[in-house]
XYZ file of C-alpha atoms in Angstrom:
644
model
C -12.503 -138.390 -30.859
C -14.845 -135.994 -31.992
C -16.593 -132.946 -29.474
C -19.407 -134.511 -30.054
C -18.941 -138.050 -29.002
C -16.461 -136.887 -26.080
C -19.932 -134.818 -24.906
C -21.536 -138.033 -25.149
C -19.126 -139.663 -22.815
C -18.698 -137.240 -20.236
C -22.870 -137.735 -19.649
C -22.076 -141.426 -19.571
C -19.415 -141.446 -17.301
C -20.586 -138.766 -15.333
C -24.285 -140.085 -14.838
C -23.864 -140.551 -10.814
C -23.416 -136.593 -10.806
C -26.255 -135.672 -12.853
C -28.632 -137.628 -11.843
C -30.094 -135.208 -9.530
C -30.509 -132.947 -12.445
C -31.505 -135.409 -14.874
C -33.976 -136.973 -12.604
C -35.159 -132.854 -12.306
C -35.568 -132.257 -15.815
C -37.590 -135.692 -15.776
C -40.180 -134.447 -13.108
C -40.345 -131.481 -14.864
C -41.395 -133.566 -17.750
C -43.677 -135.664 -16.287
C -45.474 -132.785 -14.505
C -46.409 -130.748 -17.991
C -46.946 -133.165 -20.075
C -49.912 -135.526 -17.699
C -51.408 -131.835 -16.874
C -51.771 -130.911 -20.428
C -52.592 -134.063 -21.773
C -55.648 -133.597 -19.768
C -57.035 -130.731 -21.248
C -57.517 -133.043 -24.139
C -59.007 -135.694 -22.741
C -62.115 -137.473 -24.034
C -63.621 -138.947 -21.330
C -63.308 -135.778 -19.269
C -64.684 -133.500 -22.146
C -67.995 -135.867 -22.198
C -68.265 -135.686 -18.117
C -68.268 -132.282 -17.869
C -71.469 -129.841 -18.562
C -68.898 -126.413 -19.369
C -65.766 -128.560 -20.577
C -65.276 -125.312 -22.807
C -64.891 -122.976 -20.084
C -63.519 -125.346 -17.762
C -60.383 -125.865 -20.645
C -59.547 -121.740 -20.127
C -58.770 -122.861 -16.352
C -56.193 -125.948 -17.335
C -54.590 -123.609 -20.098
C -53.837 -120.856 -17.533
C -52.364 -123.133 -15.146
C -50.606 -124.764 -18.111
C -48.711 -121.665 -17.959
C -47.997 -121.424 -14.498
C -46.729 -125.014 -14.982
C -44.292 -122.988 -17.624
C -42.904 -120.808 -15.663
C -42.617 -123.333 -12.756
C -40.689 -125.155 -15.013
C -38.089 -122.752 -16.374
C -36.931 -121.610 -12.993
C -36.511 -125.390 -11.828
C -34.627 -126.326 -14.523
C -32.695 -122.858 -14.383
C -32.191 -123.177 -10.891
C -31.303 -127.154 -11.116
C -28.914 -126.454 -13.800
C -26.889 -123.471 -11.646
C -26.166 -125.933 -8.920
C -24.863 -128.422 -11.113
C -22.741 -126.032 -13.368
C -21.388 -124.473 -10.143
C -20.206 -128.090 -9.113
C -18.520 -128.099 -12.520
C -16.446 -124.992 -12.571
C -13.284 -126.614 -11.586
C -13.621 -129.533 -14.465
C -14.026 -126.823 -16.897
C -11.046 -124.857 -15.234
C -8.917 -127.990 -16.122
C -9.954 -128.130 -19.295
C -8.948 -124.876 -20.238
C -5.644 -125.521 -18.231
C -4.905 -128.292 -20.716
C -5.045 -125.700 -23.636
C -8.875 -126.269 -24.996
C -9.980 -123.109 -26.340
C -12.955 -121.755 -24.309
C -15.331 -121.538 -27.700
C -15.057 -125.222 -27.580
C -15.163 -126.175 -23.815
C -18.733 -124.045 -24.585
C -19.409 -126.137 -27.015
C -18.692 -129.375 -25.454
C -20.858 -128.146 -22.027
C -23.843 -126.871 -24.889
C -23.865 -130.501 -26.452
C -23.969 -132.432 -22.895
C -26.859 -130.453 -21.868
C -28.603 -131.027 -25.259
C -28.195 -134.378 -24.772
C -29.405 -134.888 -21.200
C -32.660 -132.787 -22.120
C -33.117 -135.117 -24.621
C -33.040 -137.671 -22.906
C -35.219 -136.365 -20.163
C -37.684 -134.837 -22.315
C -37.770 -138.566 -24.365
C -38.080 -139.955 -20.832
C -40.569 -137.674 -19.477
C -42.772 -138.258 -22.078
C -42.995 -141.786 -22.021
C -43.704 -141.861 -18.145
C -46.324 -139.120 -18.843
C -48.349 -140.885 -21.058
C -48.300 -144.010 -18.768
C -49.409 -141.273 -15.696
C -51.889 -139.434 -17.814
C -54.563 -142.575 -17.138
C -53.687 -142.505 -13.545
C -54.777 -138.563 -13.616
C -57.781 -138.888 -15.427
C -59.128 -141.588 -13.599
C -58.441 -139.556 -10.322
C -59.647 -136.449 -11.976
C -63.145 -138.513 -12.757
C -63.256 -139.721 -9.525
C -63.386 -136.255 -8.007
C -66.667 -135.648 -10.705
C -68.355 -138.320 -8.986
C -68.087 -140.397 -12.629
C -67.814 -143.768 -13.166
C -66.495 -143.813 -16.357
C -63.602 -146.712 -17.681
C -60.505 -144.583 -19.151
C -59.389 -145.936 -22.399
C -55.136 -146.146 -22.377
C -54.228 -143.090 -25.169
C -51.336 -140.894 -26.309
C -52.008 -137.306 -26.863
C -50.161 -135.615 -29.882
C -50.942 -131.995 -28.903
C -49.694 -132.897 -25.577
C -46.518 -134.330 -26.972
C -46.246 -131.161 -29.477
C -46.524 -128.605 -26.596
C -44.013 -130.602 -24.988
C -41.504 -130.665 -27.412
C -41.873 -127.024 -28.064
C -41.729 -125.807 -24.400
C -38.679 -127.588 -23.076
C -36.984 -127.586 -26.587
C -36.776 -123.780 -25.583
C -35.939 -124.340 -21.998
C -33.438 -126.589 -22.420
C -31.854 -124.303 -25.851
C -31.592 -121.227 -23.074
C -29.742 -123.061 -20.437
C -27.391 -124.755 -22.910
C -26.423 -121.377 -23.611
C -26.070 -120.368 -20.143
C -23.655 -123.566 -19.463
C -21.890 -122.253 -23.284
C -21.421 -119.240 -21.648
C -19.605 -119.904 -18.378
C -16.859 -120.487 -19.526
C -16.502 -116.781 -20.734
C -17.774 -115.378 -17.720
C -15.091 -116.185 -14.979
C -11.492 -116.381 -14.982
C -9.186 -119.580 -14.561
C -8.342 -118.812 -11.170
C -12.223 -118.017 -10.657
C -13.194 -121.554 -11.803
C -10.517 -123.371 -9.594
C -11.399 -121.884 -6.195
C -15.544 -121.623 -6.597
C -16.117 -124.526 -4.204
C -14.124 -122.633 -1.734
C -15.558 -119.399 -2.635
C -17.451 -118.134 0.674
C -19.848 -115.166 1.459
C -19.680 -112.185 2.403
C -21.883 -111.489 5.750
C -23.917 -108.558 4.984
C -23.735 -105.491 7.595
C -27.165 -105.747 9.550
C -29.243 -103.100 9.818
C -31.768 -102.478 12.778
C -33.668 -99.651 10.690
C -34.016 -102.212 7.751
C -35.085 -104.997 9.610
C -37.716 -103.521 11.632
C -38.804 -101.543 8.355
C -39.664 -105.400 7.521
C -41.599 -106.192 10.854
C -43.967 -103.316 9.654
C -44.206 -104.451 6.054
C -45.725 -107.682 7.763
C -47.660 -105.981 10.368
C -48.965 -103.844 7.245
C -49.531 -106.720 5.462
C -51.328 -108.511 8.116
C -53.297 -105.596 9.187
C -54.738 -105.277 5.620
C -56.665 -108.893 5.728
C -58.629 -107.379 8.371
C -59.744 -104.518 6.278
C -63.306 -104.278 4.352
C -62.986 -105.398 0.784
C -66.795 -105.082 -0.210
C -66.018 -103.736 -3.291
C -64.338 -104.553 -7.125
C -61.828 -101.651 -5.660
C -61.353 -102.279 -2.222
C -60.069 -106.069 -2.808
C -58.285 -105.446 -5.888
C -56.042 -102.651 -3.958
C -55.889 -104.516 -0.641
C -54.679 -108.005 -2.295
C -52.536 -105.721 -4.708
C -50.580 -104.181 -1.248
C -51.189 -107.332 0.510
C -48.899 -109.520 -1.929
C -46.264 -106.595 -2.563
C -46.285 -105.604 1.600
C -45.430 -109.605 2.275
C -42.829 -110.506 -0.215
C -40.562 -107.320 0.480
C -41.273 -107.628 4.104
C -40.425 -111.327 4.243
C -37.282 -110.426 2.671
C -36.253 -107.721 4.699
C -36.847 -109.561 7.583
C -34.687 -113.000 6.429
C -31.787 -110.271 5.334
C -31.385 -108.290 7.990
C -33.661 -109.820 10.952
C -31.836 -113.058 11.265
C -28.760 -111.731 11.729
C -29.798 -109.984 15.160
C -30.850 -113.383 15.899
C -27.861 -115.555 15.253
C -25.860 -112.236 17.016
C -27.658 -112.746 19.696
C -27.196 -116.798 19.766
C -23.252 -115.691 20.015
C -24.015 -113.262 22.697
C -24.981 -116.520 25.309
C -21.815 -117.518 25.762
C -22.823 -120.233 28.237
C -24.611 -122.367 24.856
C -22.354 -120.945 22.565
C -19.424 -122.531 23.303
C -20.854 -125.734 24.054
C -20.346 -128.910 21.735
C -20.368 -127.449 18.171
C -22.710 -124.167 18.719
C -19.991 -121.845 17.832
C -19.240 -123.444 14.777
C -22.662 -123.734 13.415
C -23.774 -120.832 14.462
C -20.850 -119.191 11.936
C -21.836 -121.622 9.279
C -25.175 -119.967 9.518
C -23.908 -116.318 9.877
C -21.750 -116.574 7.043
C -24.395 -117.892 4.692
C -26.705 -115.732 5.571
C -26.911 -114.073 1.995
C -26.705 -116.903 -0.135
C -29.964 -118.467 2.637
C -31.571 -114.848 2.638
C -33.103 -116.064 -1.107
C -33.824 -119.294 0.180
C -35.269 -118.721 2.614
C -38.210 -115.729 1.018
C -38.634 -118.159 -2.233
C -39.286 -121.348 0.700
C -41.837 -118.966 3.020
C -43.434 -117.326 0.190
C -44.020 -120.749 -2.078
C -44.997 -122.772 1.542
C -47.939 -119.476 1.796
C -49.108 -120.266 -1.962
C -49.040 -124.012 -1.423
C -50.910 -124.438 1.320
C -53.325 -121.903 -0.146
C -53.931 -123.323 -3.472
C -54.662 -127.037 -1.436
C -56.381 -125.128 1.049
C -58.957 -123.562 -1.349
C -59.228 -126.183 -3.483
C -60.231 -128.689 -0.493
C -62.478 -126.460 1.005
C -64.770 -126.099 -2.487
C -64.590 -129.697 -1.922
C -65.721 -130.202 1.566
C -68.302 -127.774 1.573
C -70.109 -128.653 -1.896
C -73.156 -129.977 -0.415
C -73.633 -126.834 2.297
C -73.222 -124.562 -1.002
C -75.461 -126.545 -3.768
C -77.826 -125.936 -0.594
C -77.570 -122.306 -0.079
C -77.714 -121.515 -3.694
C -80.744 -123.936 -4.571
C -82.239 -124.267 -1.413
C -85.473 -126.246 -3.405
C -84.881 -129.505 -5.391
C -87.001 -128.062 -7.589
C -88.189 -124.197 -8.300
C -89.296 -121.983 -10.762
C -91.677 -118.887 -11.056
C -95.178 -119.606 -11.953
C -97.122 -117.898 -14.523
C -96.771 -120.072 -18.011
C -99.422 -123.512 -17.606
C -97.218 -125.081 -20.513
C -94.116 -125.272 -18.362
C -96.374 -125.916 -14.941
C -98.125 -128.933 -16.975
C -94.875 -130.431 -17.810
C -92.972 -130.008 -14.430
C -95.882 -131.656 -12.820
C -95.746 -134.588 -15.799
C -92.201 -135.097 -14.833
C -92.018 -135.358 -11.152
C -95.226 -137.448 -11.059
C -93.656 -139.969 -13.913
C -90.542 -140.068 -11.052
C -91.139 -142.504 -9.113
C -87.385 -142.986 -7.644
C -87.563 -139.643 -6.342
C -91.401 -138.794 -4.876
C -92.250 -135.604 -3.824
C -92.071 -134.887 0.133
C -93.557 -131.065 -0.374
C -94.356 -128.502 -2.386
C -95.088 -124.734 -1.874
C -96.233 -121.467 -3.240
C -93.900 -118.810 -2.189
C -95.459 -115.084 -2.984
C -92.450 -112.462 -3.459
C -92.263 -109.116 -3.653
C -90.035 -107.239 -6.409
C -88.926 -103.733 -6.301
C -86.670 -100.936 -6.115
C -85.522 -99.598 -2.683
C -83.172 -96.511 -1.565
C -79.592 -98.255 0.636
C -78.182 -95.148 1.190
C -79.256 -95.967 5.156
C -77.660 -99.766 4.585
C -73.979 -100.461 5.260
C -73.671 -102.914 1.834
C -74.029 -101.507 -1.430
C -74.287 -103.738 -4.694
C -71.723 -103.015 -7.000
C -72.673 -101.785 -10.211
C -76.162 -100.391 -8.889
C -76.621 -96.775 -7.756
C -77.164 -97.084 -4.299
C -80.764 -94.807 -4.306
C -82.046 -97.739 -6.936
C -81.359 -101.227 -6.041
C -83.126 -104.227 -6.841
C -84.220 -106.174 -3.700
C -87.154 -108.882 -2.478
C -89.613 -108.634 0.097
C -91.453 -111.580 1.601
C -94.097 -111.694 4.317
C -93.462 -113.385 7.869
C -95.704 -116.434 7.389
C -94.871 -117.114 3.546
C -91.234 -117.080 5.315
C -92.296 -119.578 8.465
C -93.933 -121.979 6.087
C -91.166 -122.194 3.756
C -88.590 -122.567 7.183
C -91.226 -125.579 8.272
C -90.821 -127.330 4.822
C -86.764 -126.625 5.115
C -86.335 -127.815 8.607
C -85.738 -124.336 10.031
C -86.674 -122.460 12.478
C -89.272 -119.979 12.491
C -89.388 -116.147 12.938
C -90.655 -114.503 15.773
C -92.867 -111.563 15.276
C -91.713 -108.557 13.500
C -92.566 -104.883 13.802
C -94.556 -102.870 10.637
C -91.173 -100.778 10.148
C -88.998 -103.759 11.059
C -87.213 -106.545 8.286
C -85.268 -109.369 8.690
C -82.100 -109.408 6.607
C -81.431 -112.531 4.808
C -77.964 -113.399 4.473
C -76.645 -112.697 0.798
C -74.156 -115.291 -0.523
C -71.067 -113.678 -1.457
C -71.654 -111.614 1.788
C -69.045 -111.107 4.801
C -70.874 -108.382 6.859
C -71.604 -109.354 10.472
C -74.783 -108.424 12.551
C -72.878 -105.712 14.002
C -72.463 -103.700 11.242
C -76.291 -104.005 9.645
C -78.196 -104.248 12.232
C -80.415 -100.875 12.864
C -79.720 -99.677 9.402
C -82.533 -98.472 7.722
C -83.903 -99.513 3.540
C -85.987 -96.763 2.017
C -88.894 -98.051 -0.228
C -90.977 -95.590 -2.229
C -90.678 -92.067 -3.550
C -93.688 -90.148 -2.505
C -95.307 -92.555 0.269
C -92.089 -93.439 1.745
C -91.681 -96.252 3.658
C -88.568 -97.244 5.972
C -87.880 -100.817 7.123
C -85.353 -101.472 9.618
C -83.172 -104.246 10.143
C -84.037 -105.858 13.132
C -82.301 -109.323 12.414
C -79.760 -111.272 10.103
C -80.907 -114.854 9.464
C -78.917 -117.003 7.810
C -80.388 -119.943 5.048
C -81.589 -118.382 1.805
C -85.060 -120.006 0.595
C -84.584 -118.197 -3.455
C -82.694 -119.173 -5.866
C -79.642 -116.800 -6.358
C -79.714 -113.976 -8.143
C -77.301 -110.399 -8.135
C -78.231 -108.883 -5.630
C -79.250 -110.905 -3.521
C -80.791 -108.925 -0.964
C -83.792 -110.298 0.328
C -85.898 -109.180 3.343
C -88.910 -110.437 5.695
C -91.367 -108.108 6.722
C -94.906 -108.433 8.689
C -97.837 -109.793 6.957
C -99.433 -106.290 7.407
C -96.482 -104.093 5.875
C -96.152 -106.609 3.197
C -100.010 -106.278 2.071
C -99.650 -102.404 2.638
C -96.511 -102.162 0.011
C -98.360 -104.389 -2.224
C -101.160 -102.405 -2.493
C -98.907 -99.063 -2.158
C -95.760 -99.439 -4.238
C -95.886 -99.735 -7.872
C -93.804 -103.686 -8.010
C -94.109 -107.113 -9.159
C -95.592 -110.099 -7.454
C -94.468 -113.016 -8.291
C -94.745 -116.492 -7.091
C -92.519 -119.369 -6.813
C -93.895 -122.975 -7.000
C -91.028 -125.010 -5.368
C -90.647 -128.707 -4.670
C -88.177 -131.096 -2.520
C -88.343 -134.618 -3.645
C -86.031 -137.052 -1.951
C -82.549 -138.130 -3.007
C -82.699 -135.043 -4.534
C -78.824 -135.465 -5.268
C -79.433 -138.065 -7.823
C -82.043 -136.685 -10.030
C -80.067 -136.069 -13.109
C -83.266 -137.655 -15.572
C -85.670 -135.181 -14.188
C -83.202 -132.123 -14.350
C -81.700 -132.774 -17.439
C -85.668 -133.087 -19.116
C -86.727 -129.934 -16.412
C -83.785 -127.580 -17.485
C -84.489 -127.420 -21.243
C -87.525 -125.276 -19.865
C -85.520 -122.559 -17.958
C -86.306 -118.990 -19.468
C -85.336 -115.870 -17.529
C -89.077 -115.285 -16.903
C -89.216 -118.199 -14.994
C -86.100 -118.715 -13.024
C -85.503 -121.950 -13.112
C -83.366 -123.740 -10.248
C -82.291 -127.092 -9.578
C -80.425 -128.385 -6.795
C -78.857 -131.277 -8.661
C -77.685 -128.980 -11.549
C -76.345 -126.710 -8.758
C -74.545 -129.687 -7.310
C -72.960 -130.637 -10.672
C -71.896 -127.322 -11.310
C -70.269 -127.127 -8.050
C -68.584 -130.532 -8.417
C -67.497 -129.982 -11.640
C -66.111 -126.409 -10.239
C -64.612 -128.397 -7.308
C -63.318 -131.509 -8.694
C -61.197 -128.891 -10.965
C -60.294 -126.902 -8.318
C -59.315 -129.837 -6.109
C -57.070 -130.854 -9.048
C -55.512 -128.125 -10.054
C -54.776 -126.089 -6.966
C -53.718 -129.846 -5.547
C -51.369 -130.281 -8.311
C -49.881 -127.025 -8.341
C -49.948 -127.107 -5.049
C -47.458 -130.467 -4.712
C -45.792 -129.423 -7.848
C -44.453 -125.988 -5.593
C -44.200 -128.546 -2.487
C -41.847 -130.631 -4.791
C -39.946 -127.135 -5.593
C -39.234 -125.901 -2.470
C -37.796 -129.382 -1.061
C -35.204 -129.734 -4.075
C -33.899 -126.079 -3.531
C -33.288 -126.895 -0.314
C -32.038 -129.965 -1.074
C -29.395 -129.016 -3.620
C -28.562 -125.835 -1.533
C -27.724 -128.235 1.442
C -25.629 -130.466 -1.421
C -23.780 -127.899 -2.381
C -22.942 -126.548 1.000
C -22.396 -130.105 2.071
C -19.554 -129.902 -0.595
C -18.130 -126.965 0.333
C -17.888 -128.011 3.973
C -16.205 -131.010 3.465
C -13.003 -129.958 4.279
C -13.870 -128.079 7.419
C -15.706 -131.314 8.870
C -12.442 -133.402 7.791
C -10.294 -130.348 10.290
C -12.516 -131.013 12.814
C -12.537 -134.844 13.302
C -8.938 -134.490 13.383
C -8.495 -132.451 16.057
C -10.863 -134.911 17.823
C -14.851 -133.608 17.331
C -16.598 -137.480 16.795
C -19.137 -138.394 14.032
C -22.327 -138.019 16.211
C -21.403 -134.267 16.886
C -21.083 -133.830 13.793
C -23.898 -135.448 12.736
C -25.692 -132.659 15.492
C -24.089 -129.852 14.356
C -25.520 -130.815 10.481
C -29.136 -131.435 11.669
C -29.006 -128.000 14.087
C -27.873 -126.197 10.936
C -30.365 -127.404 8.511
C -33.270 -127.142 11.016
C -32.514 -123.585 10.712
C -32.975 -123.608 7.154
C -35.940 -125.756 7.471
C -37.787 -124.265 10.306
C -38.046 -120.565 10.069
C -39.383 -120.081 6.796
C -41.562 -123.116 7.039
C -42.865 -121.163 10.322
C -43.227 -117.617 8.844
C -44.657 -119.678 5.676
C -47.688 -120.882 7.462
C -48.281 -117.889 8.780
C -48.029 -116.248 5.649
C -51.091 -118.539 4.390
C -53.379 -118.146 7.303
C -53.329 -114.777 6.557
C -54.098 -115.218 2.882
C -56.338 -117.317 3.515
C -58.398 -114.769 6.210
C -58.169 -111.948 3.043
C -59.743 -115.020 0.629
C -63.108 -115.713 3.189
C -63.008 -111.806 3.935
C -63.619 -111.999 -0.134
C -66.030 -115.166 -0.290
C -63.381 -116.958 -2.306
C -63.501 -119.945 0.559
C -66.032 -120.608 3.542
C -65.840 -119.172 6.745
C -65.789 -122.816 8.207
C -62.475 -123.997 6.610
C -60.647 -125.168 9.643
C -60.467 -128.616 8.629
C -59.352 -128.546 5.218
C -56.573 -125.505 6.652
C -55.433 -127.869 9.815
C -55.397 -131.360 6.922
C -53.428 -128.939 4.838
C -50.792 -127.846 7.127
C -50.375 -130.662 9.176
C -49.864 -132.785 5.617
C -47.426 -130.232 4.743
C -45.341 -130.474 7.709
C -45.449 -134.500 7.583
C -43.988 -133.980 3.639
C -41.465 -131.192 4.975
C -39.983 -133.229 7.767
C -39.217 -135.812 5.412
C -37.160 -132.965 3.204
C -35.820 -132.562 6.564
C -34.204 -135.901 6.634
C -33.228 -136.344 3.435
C -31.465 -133.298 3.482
C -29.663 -134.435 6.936
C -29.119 -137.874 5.417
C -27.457 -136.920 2.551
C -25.468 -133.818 4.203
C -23.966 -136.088 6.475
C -23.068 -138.908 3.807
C -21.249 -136.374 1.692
C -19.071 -134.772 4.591
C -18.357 -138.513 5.589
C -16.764 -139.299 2.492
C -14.028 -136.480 3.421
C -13.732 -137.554 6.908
């Protein structure tokens, strides 16, 4: 019998124990291949207006997919290597030299990638339909998806987990050099060592978080500000959450022994030891299970919310189904042409909208553009009634009077200043005649198409005729339209948008809409996917780190029952001790991402009204968890009955 073929039995014969690894590698598969098969797809290249750009987003999380990849095959292939220490302790008991029991351990996990990678494939190409059609369906298309195999998917394939899998053979070659026989027959019985806890330590943590958490409150109006503050932010959480799960629990489970009166009752003392003692090996565990639980329910969080409020934004950023700045009769003549020939979508109004272009000093005003010096910044002016009859064709409300020095502020997208801290402030317009308005209100509902900066402000009829007359700017005037259905006019924009020049400023709503959807169909998908893809990550460490204490408890379980302790305490003990597992960094998890998730509307990233997709999120998460939760019970128990 060759090494080869005795390689090839073992993974035969041994199939019920790698399965769980197998059927890893296979997901891992799966996952990469249906994702980047994507970024090659026809029918989603011809239903998408910036495919080109939109590709840069799959390839990047392409490589997140990587490294996701690595470490869960990594970490799937430690567990089951561990499990196999004492079959490779017997093997070099019987006299096999160590250069081949490497050998024999490199071919079997050759083979099993193989396999899985063969495997993988195959169910990926029968998925990557399924994902298109789904990804489609978010872009609003109906288009029919033709069945096809994607060779660059299959290449990149083949060439990623032909490394991954090389590198961990060579791990499982080398483990037989790194421990000694003696090493390799007592690992399942190897325990921990409880770490020494540390007050000083462990509060040090509590104030990494409290840092942490105290920074999403903090402005971040600038390139600098957010870049430093999500820079601490990230670093302040992950070596707080650590400190705190290293040295923080232990106080906690101390304390648990301190109550003597639960303590000692039914099988508290002995799971609260369990716990204690595996308090290093869970210490990992438990930072990689908070800290992934924070970036899941981000990524779906943020992705959602694009989602759910695509209509509000298309809105905000093209308030008009139709505008553009007046001033060439070629592109008036054939605007006109086009809406009248229209007959599915009729005109309901139209208006002229007279604005005001300058310069203005905002060394008195509490935001400041970035990249503009703050003495010369590019803003708008509109009178009060050109304001009120734009409101009355919008459906909102009109303006009360306004002073000759007052303005009303109109909220900037991108924005997260409250009333507070503008109102009063003062904008400077002018050099020699100076003229300062004050900000007597913020309104929200922008009526202009955006444009950086976006500061626009309404002023009396009388100031705004005075700075016309008195200030060296532009007038310009917007000729702007709402037609009904306007989500559905994709003839009319498609013939209206070959005539948008800079000069005239062109803005559709139902090119804004598509943008957005496209934007938020891809961010549904691939935050969503990464998103479950992390989800499926966290349950299978937890998973295979309850298996393989479930393994190494089997003996103790099969002490207690005889000396009388029946199955459903047991049973008690094992769902107390993996609760513990499950529940505190699922807890400190979720509270990880509402914070994140403050710092992202603090930044514009998300909406300020994100409560439903944030409560869907986390409530679906917990659903997904507590099934983890009885897996992991199910299967804990069914191991340490098989001893008992």
């Amino acid at each position: 019998m060759t090494l080869f073929s005795l390689a090839k039995r073992n993974v035969g014969g041994n199939l019920k124990n790698y399965l769980l690894y197998f059927l890893s590698m296979i997901f891992s598969v799966v996952i990469y291949y249906t994702f980047v098969s994507l970024r090659y797809s026809e029918e989603i290249a011809a239903n998408m207006a910036k495919w080109e750009g939109m590709r840069s987003v799959f390839l990047q999380a392409s490589y997140m997919l990587i490294l996701f990849a690595g470490a869960f095959i990594w970490y799937s292939n430690s567990f089951f290597t561990r499990k196999r220490k004492k079959e490779v302790g017997l093997y070099a008991l019987l006299g096999v030299r160590k250069r081949t029991i490497g050998k024999m351990l490199f071919y079997e996990n050759m083979f099993m990638g193989a396999g899985a990678v063969a495997i993988g494939i195959v169910l990926g190409a029968l998925l990557s339909k399924l994902f298109t059609m789904m990804f489609l369906k978010l872009l609003d298309s109906a288009v029919e998806v033709s069945f096809r195999i994607s060779p660059e998917a299959i290449v990149q394939t083949l060439l990623v987990f032909a490394v991954i899998i090389v590198v961990t053979s060579l791990h499982n070659f080398w483990l037989i050099y790194r421990f000694q026989l003696a090493e390799l027959f007592r690992a399942d019985r190897e325990g921990e060592e409880m770490p020494r806890p540390s007050i000083y330590t462990a509060f040090i943590g509590v104030l990494l978080l409290g840092f942490a958490y105290w920074l999403v409150y903090q402005p971040m109006n600038t390139s600098a500000q957010m870049g430093r503050n999500l820079l601490m932010l990230l670093i302040a959480m992950i070596a707080g959450t650590y400190m705190l799960f290293r040295f923080g629990i232990i106080y906690v489970l101390k304390l648990a022994q301190k109550m003597k009166s639960r303590y000692y009752a039914g099988m508290n003392m002995f799971s609260v030891s369990q716990l204690l003692y595996r308090i290093q090996g869970n210490t990992r565990m438990f930072t990689m299970i908070a800290l992934l639980s924070a970036f899941t329910l981000c990524a779906v969080t943020v992705g959602s919310d694009s989602y759910y409020t695509l209509e509000r934004n298309a809105s905000t950023e093209a308030p008009f189904s139709f505008m553009y700045v007046k001033g060439d009769p070629v592109v008036e003549g054939k605007v006109t042409e086009t809406l009248a020939a229209d007959t599915t979508h009729p005109i309901t109004a139209q208006i002229d909208i007279s604005v005001l272009k300058l310069h203005a000093d905002l060394s008195g005003f509490y935001y400041h553009p970035s990249g503009f010096n703050k003495t010369d910044v590019p803003i708008k002016l509109m009178a009060l009634s050109t304001y009120n009859a734009t409101a009355e064709v919008l459906n909102r409300s009109a303006q009360p009077a306004i002073s000759d020095d007052g303005a009303v502020l109109l909220r900037p997208m991108y924005s997260s200043f409250t009333d507070k801290e503008v109102l009063g402030n003062t904008i400077s317009i002018g050099t020699q005649s100076r003229a300062d308005l004050h900000i007597d209100r913020l309104v929200d509902g922008r009526v202009l198409p955006w444009g950086f900066p976006d500061l626009c402000l309404v002023v009396s009829d009388s100031r705004f005729a005075s700075l016309v007359q008195a200030v060296n700017a532009e007038v310009v005037v917007y000729k702007a339209y709402t037609v009904k259905n306007q989500g559905s006019t994709k003839a009319s924009t498609e013939t209206l948008m070959g005539l948008k020049t800079n000069e005239n400023d062109f803005s559709s709503y139902y090119y804004q809409y598509r943008m957005n959807l496209e934007s938020a169909g891809l961010n549904v998908f691939t935050l969503g996917f990464l998103g479950l893809v992390f989800l499926a990550a966290t349950g299978c460490v937890v998973y295979f780190k309850q298996l393989t204490d479930a393994h190494a408890d089997r003996e103790r379980y099969a002490i207690l029952r005889k000396i009388g302790v029946n199955r459903r305490e047991i049973r008690a003990s094992i769902a107390m001790q993996t609760a513990f597992v499950f529940v505190l960094p699922l807890l400190l998890g979720i509270t990880h991402s509402l914070m994140i998730l403050r710092a992202l509307t603090e930044i514009q990233l998300i909406g300020g009204e994100s409560l439903m997709p944030i409560t869907i999120s986390i409530v679906a998460y917990v659903a997904i968890y507590i099934g983890y939760y009885v897996l992991c019970v199910n299967s804990y128990e069914r191991i340490v009955k098989s001893a008992v």
